Short mmCIF file of C-alpha atoms in Angstrom, two decimals:
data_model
loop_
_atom_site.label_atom_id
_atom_site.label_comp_id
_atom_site.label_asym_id
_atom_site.label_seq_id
_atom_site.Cartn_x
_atom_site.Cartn_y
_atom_site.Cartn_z
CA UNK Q 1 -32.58 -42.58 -18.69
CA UNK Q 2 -32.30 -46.00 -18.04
CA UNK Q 3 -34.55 -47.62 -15.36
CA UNK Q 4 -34.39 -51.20 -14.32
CA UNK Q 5 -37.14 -53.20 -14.75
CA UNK Q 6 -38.50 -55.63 -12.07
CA UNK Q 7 -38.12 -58.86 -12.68
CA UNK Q 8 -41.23 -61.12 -13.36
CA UNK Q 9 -42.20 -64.14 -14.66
CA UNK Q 10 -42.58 -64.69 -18.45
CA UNK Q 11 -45.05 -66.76 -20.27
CA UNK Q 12 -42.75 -69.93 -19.96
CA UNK Q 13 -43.84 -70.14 -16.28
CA UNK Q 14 -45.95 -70.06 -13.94
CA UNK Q 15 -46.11 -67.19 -10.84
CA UNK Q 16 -48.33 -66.92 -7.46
CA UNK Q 17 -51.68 -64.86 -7.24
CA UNK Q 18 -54.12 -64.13 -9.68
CA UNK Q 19 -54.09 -63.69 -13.63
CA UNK Q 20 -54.45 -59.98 -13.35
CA UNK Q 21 -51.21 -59.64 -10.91
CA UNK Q 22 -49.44 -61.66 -13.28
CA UNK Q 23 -50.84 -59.60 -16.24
CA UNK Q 24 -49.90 -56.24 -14.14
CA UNK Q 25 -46.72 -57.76 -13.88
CA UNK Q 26 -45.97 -58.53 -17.55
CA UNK Q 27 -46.92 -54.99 -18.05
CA UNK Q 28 -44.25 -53.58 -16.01
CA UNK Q 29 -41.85 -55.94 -17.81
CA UNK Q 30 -42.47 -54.49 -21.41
CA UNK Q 31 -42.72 -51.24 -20.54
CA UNK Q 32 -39.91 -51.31 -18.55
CA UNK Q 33 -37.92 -52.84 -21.50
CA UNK Q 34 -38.99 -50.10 -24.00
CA UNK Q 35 -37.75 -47.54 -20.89
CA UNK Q 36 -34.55 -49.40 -21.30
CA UNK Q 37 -33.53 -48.69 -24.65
CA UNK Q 38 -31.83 -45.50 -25.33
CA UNK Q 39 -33.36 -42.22 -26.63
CA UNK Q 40 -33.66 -42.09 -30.22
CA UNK Q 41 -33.94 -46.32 -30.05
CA UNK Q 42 -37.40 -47.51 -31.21
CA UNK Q 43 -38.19 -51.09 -30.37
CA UNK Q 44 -41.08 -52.96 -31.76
CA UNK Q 45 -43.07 -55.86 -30.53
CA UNK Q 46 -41.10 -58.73 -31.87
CA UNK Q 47 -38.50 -57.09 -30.45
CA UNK Q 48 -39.82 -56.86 -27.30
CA UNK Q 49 -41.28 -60.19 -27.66
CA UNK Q 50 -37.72 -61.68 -27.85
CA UNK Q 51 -36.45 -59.46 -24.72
CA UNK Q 52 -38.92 -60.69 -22.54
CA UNK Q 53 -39.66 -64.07 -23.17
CA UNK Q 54 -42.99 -63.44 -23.98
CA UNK Q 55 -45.49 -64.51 -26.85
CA UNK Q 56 -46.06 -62.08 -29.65
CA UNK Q 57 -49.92 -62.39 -29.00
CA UNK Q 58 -49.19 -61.48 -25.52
CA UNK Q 59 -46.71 -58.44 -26.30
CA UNK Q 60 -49.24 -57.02 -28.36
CA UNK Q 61 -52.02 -57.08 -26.12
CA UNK Q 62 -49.73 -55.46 -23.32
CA UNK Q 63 -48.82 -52.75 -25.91
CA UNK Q 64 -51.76 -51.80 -26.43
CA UNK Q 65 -53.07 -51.38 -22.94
CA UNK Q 66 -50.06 -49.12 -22.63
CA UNK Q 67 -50.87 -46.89 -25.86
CA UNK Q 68 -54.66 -46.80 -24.34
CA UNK Q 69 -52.98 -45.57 -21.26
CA UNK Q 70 -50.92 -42.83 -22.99
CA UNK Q 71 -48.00 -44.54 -21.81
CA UNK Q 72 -45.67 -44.93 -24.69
CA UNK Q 73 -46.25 -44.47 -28.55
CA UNK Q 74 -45.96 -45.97 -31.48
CA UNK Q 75 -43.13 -44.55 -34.35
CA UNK Q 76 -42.16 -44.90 -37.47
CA UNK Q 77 -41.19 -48.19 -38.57
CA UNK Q 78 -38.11 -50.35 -37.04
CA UNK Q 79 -36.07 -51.76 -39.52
CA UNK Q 80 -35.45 -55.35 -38.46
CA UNK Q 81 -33.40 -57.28 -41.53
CA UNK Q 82 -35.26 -59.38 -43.85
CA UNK Q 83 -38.91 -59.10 -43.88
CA UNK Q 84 -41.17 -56.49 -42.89
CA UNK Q 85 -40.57 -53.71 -40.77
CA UNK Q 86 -41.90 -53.47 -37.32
CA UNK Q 87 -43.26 -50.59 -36.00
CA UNK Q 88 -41.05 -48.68 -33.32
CA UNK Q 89 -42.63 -48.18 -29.76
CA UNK Q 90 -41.12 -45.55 -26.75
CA UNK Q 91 -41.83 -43.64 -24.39
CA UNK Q 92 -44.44 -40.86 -24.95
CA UNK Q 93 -42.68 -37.53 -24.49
CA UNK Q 94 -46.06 -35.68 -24.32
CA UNK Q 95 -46.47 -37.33 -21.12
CA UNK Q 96 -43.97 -36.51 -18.40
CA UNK Q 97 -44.33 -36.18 -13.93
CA UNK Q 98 -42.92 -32.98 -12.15
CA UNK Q 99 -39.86 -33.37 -9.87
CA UNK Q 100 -40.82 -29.98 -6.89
CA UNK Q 101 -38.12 -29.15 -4.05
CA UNK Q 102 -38.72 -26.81 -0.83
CA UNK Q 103 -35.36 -25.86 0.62
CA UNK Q 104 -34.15 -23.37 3.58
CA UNK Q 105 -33.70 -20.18 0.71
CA UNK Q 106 -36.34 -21.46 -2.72
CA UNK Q 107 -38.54 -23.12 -3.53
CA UNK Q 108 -38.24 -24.97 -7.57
CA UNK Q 109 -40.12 -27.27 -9.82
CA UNK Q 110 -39.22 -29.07 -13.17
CA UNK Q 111 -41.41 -30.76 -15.53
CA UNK Q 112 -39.24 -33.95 -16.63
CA UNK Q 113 -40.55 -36.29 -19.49
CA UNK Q 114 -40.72 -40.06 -19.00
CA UNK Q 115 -36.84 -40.36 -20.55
CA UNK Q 116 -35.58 -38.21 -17.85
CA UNK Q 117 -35.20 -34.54 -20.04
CA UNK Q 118 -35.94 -31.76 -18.01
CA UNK Q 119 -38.46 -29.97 -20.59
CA UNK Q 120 -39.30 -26.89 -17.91
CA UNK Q 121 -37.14 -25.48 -14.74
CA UNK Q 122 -37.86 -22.73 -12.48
CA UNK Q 123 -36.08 -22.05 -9.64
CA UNK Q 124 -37.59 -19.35 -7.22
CA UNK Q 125 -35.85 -17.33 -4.49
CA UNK Q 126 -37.81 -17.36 -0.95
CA UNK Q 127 -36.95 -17.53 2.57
CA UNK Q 128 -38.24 -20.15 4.20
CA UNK Q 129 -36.43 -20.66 7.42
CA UNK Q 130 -38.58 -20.73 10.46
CA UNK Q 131 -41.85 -21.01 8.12
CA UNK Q 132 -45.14 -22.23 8.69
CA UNK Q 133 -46.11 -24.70 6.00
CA UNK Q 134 -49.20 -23.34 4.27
CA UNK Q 135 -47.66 -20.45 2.95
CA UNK Q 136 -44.75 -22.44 1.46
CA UNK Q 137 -47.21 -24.95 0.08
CA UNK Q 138 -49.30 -22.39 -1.16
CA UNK Q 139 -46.33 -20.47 -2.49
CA UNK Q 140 -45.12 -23.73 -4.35
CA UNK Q 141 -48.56 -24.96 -5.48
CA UNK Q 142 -48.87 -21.34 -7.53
CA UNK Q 143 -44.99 -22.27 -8.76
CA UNK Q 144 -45.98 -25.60 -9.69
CA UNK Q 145 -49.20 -24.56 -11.34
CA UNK Q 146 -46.74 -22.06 -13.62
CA UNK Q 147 -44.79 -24.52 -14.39
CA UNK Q 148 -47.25 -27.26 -15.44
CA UNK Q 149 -48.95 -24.62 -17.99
CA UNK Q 150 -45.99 -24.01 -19.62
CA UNK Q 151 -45.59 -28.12 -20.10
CA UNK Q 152 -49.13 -28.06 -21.08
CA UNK Q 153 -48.48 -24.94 -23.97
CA UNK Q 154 -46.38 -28.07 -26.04
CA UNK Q 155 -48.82 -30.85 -24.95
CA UNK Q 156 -47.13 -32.32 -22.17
CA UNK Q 157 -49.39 -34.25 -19.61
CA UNK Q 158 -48.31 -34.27 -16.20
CA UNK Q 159 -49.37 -37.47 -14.71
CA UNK Q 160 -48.01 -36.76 -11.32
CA UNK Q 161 -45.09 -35.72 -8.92
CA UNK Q 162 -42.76 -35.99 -6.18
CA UNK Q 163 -41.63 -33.25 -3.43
CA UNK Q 164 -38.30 -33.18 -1.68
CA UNK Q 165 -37.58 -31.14 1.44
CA UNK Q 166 -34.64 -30.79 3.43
CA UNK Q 167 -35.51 -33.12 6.55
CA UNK Q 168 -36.62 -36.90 8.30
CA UNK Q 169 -40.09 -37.50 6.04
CA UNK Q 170 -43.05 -40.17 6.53
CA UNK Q 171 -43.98 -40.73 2.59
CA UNK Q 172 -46.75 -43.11 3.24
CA UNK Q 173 -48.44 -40.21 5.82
CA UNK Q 174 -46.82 -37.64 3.26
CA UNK Q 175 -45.82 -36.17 6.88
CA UNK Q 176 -42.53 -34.08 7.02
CA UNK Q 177 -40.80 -35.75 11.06
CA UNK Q 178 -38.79 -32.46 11.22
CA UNK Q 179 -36.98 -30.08 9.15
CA UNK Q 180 -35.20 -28.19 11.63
CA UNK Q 181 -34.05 -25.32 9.10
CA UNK Q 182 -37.40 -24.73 8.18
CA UNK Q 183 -38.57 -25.01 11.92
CA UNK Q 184 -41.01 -27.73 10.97
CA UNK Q 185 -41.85 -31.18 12.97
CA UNK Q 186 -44.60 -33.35 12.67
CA UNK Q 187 -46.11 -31.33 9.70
CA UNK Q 188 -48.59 -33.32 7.28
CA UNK Q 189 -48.25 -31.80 3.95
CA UNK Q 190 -50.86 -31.55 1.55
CA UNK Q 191 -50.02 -32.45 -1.34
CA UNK Q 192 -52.32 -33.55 -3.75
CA UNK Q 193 -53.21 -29.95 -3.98
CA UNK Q 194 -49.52 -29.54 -5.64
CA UNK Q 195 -50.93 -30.94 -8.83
CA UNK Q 196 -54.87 -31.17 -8.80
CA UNK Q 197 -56.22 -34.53 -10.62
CA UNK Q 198 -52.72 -35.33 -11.47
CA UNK Q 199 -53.77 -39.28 -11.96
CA UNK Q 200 -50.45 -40.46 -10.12
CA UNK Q 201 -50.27 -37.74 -7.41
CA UNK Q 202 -47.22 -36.79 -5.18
CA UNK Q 203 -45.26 -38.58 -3.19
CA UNK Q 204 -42.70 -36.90 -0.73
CA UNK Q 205 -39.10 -37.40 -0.56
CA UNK Q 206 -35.80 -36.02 1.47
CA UNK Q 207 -33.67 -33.62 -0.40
CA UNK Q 208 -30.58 -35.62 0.06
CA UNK Q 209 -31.62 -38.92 -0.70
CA UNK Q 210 -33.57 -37.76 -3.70
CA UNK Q 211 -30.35 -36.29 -4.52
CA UNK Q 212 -28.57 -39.47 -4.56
CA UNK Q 213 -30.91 -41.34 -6.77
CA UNK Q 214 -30.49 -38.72 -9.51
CA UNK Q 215 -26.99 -39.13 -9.11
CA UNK Q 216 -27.43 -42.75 -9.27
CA UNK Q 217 -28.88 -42.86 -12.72
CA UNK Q 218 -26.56 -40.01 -14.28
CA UNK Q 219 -23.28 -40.87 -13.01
CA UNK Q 220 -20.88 -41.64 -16.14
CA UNK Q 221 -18.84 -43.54 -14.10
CA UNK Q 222 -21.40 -45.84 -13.29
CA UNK Q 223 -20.79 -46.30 -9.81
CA UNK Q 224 -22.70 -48.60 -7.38
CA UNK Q 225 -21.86 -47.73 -4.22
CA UNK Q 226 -21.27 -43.98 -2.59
CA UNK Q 227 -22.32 -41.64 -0.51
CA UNK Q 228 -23.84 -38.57 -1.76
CA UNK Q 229 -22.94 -35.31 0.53
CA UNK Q 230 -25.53 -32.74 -0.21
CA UNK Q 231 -24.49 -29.08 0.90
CA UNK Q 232 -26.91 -26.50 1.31
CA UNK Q 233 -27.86 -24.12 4.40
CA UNK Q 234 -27.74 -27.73 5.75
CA UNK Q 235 -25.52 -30.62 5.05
CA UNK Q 236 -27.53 -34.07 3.93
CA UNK Q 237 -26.37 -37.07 2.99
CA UNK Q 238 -27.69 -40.23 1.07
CA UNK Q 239 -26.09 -43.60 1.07
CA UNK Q 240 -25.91 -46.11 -1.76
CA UNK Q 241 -25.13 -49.46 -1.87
CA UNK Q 242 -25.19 -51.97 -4.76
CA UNK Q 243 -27.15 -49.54 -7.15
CA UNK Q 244 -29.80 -49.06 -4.18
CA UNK Q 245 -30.63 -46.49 -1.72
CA UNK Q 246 -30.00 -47.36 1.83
CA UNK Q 247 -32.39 -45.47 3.99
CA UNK Q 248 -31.99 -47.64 7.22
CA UNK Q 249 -35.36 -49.62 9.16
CA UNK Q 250 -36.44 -46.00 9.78
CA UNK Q 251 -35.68 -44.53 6.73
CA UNK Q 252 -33.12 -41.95 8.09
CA UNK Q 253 -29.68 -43.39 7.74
CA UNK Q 254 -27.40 -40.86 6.34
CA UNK Q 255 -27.73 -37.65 7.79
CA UNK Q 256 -24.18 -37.08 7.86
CA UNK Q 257 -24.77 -33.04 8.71
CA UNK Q 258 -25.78 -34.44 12.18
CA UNK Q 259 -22.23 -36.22 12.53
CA UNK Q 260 -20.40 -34.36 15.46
CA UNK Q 261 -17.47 -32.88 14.59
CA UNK Q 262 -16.74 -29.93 17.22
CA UNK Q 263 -18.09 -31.57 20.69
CA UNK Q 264 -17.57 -27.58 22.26
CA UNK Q 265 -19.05 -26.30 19.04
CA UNK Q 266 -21.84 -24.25 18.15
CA UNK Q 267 -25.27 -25.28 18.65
CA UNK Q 268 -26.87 -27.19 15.97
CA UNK Q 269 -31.06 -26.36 14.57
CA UNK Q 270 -31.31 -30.25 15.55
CA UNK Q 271 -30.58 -29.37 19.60
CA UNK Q 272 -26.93 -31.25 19.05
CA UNK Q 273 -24.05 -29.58 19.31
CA UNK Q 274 -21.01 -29.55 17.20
CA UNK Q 275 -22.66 -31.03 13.91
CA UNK Q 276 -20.70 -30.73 10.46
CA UNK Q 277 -23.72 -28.61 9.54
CA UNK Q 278 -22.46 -26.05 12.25
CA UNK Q 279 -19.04 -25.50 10.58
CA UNK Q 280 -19.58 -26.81 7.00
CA UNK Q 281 -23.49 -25.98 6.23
CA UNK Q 282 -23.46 -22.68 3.91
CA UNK Q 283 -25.11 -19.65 6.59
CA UNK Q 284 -21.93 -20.86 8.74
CA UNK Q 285 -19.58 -20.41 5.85
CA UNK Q 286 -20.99 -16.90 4.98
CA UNK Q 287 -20.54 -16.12 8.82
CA UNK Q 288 -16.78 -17.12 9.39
CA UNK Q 289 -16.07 -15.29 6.08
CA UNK Q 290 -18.08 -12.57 7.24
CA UNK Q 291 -20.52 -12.72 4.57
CA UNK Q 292 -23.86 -11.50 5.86
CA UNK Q 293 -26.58 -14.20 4.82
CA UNK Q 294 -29.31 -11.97 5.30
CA UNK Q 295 -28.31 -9.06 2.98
CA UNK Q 296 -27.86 -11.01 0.19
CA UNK Q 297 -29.94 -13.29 -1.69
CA UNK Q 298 -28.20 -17.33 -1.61
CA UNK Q 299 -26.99 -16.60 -5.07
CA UNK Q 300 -25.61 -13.14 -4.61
CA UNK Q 301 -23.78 -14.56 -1.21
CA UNK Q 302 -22.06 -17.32 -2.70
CA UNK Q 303 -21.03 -15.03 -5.85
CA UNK Q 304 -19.52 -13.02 -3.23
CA UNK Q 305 -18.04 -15.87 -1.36
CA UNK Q 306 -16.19 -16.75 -4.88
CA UNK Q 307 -14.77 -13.67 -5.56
CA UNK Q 308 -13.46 -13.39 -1.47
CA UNK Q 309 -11.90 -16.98 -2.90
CA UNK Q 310 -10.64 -15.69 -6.30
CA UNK Q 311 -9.04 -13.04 -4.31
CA UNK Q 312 -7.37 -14.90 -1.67
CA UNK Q 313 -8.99 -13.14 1.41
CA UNK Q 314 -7.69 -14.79 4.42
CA UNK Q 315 -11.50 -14.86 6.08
CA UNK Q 316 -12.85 -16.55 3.14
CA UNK Q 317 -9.88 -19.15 2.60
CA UNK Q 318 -10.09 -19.95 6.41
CA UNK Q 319 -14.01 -20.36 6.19
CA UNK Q 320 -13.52 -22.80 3.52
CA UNK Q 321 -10.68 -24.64 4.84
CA UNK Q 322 -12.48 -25.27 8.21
CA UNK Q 323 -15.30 -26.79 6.34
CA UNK Q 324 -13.41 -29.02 4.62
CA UNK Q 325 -11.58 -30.41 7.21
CA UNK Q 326 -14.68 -31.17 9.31
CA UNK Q 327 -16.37 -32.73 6.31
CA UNK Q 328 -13.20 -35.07 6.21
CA UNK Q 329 -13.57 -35.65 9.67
CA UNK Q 330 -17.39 -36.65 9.65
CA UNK Q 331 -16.43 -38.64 6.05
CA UNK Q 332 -13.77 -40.42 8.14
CA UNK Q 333 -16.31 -41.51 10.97
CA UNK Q 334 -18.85 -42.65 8.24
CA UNK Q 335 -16.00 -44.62 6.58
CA UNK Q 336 -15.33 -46.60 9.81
CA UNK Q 337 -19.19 -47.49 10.07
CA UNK Q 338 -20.21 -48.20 6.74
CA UNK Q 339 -17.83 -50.02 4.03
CA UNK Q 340 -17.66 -47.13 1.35
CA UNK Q 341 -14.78 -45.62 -0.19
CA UNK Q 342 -16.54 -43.97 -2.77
CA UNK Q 343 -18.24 -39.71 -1.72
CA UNK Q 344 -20.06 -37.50 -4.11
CA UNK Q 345 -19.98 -33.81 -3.51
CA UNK Q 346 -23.60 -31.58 -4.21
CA UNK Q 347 -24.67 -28.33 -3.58
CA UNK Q 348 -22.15 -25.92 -2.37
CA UNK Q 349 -19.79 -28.22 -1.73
CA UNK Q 350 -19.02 -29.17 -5.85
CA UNK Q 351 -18.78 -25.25 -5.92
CA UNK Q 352 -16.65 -24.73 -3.22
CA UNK Q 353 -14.74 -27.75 -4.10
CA UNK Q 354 -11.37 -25.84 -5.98
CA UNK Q 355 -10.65 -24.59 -2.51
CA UNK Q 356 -12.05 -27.57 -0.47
CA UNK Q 357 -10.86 -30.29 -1.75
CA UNK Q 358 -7.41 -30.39 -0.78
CA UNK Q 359 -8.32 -29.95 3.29
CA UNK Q 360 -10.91 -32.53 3.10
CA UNK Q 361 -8.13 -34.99 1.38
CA UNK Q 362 -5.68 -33.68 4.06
CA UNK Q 363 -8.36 -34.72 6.89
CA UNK Q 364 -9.45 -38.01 5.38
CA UNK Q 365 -5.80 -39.12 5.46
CA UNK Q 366 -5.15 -37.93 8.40
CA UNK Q 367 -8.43 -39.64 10.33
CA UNK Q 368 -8.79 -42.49 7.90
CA UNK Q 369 -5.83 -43.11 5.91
CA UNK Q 370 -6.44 -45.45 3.35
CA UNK Q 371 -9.86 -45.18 3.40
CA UNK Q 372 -10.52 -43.25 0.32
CA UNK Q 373 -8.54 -42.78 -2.88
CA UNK Q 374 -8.42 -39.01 -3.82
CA UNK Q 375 -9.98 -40.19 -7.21
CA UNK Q 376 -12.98 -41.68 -5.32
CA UNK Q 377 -13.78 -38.19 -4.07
CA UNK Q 378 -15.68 -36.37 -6.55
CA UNK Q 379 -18.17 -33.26 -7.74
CA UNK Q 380 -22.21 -34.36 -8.98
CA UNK Q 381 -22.85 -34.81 -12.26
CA UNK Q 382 -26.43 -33.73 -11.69
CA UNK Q 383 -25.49 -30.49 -10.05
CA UNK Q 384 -28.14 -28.15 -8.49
CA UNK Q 385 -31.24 -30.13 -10.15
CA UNK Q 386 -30.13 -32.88 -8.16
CA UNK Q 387 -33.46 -33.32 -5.53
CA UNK Q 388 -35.67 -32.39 -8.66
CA UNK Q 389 -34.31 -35.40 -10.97
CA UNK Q 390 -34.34 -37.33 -7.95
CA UNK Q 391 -37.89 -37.27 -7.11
CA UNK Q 392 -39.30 -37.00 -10.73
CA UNK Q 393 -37.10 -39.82 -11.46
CA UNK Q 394 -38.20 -41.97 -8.50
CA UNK Q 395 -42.36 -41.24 -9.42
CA UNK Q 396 -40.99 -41.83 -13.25
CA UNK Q 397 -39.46 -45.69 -12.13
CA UNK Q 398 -42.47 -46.04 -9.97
CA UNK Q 399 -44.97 -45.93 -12.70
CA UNK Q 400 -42.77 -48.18 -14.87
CA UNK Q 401 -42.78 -50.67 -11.96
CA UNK Q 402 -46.41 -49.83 -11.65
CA UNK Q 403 -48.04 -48.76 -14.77
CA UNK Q 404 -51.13 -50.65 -14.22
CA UNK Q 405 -52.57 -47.50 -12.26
CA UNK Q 406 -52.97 -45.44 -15.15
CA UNK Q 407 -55.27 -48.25 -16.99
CA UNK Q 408 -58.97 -47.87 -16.75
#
């Protein structure tokens, strides 16, 4: 995984504040140009020294603050032409942060090394709508705890962690604003008890935005600017723009679920009324295909939901349909408001998207022709470890920015 590094000043200049902020910043620059170089790439300190702009002496001195700090390693030796071989310097893969989602129907945590492999995954089934927090927290605390052993069984460190959840979060007052589908609002979360004495703690995220990121980095394509449509019991959506995530002044911008689509729809769990989320968010699916959310498990109802598809049922074709059409329509609105031509489908809808797409291409030409190329309308590469990769990713480019807080 490839994570940009900040840019600072080199030892050809000069920079503002104090010797140590310049020193904490030269350390983010090497280490993040040793997170820069592929996997299985192995630079060594002249190399580095060359990359940065910085003296050899100085390179050194940095690397080894960051080997004291468990940070990276040192490997082999680096071949480098004539003359002696260096040796070769990454990213330590026994050291890795934990990426931890709560969503409507499970909770999940992954253990994810400092390169970005998922090296443990478990995804567990739980109904959380209308919870109170501690028992989720609790619930994912004994999860995350599981999890974190079985790192620990092949030496792997976790240093700290990130938490998504489906709904408007405060990070710095790791306070969750609302989650409507969970029936939370103005909860403080605990989470430091998530991962006791992990040195770099846990930082709180939104599910959809998360999402994006981890789309961000893993995209083949490359792409800069999109938005990122998360589906799920509800619909979330994270916009990016020039490689970064656009959040708004208050941190919300995005929640395309809340776009109304229907204005004599259904009631929406935000008190609106005709949001996407009403037509296109997966328990309204299940209901106009008249698949009971309740007696099935989320996997078991969307298996069913497929094979209604495979089979052509008129209830299950019409569900879809619907939803596609109204996601074109709130797509269409977003279009007009913000200059992007480029969506991302997650969660449900990349599974759905066979029978989806060609309504939600119908209704995009139809309410903004022109506006998006059917090529710019795509499934995640990321898939359903999307909010996972995005929050282990974004405490995994925060220490690189930062790595100065694991010194002593």
């Amino acid at each position: 995984m490839v994570i940009p590094a900040p840019a600072v000043a080199g030892s050809g200049g000069s920079a503002p504040g104090s010797v140590g902020d310049v020193r904490r910043s030269n350390l983010a620059l090497v280490l993040g140009r040793i997170a820069d170089f592929p996997r299985g790439a192995h630079p060594s300190r002249a190399q580095l020294a060359a990359a940065t702009g910085l003296t050899k002496a100085s390179v050194s001195s940095l690397v080894l603050d960051l080997l004291d700090a468990g940070i990276i390693r040192e490997i082999g030796f680096n071949p480098q032409g004539r003359g002696r071989p260096g040796v070769g310097l990454e990213l330590n893969p026994g050291r890795a942060v934990m990426g931890m989602e709560i969503n409507v129907d499970y909770i999940s945590a992954a253990v994810v090394d400092l390169a970005g492999k998922v090296l443990v995954r478990e995804v567990q089934e739980r109904d959380n709508r209308n919870s109170v927090d501690g028992p989720v927290m609790a619930a994912l605390a004994v999860l995350a705890a599981r999890v974190r052993s079985a790192a620990g069984e092949h030496g792997v460190e976790v240093l700290g962690g990130g938490l998504a959840v489906p709904g408007l979060v405060d990070p710095a007052a790791a306070r969750v604003l609302t989650a409507p589908n969970l029936g939370w609002a103005g909860v403080d979360l605990d989470l430091g008890a998530l991962l006791p004495e992990a040195p770099l703690g846990v930082a709180l995220f939104n599910e959809a935005n998360a999402a994006a990121l981890a789309e961000l980095r893993h995209r083949p394509d490359g792409a800069s600017d999109f938005l990122f449509v998360s589906g799920e019991v509800g619909v979330g959506g994270g916009l990016v723009i020039g490689s970064e995530l656009f959040t708004g002044p208050g941190g919300h911008a995005g929640e395309v679920g809340h776009i109304v689509v229907d204005p004599d729809g259904a009631r929406c769990s935000c008190g609106g009324t005709g949001c996407l989320e009403t037509v296109a968010g997966q328990d309204a699916i299940f209901e106009a295909a008249g698949i009971g959310p309740v007696e099935h498990s989320r996997s078991a109802a969307m298996a069913k939901l497929l094979q209604a598809l495979d089979a052509r049922q008129p209830g299950a074709l019409a569900a879809v349909e619907r939803a596609g059409r109204c996601l074109g329509i709130a797509l269409a609105s977003t279009a007009r408001v913000v200059n992007i031509a480029s969506v991302v489908l997650g969660g449900h809808f990349a599974v759905l998207e066979p029978w989806l797409r060609s309504p939600l291409l119908e209704s995009l030409q139809k309410y903004a022709p022109g506006r998006y190329a059917a090529g710019q309308v795509s499934v995640s590469a990321v898939g359903e470890s999307g909010a996972l990769l995005g929050a282990a990713g974004s405490v995994i480019r925060s220490l690189v920015e930062a790595p100065h807080k694991l010194l002593a």
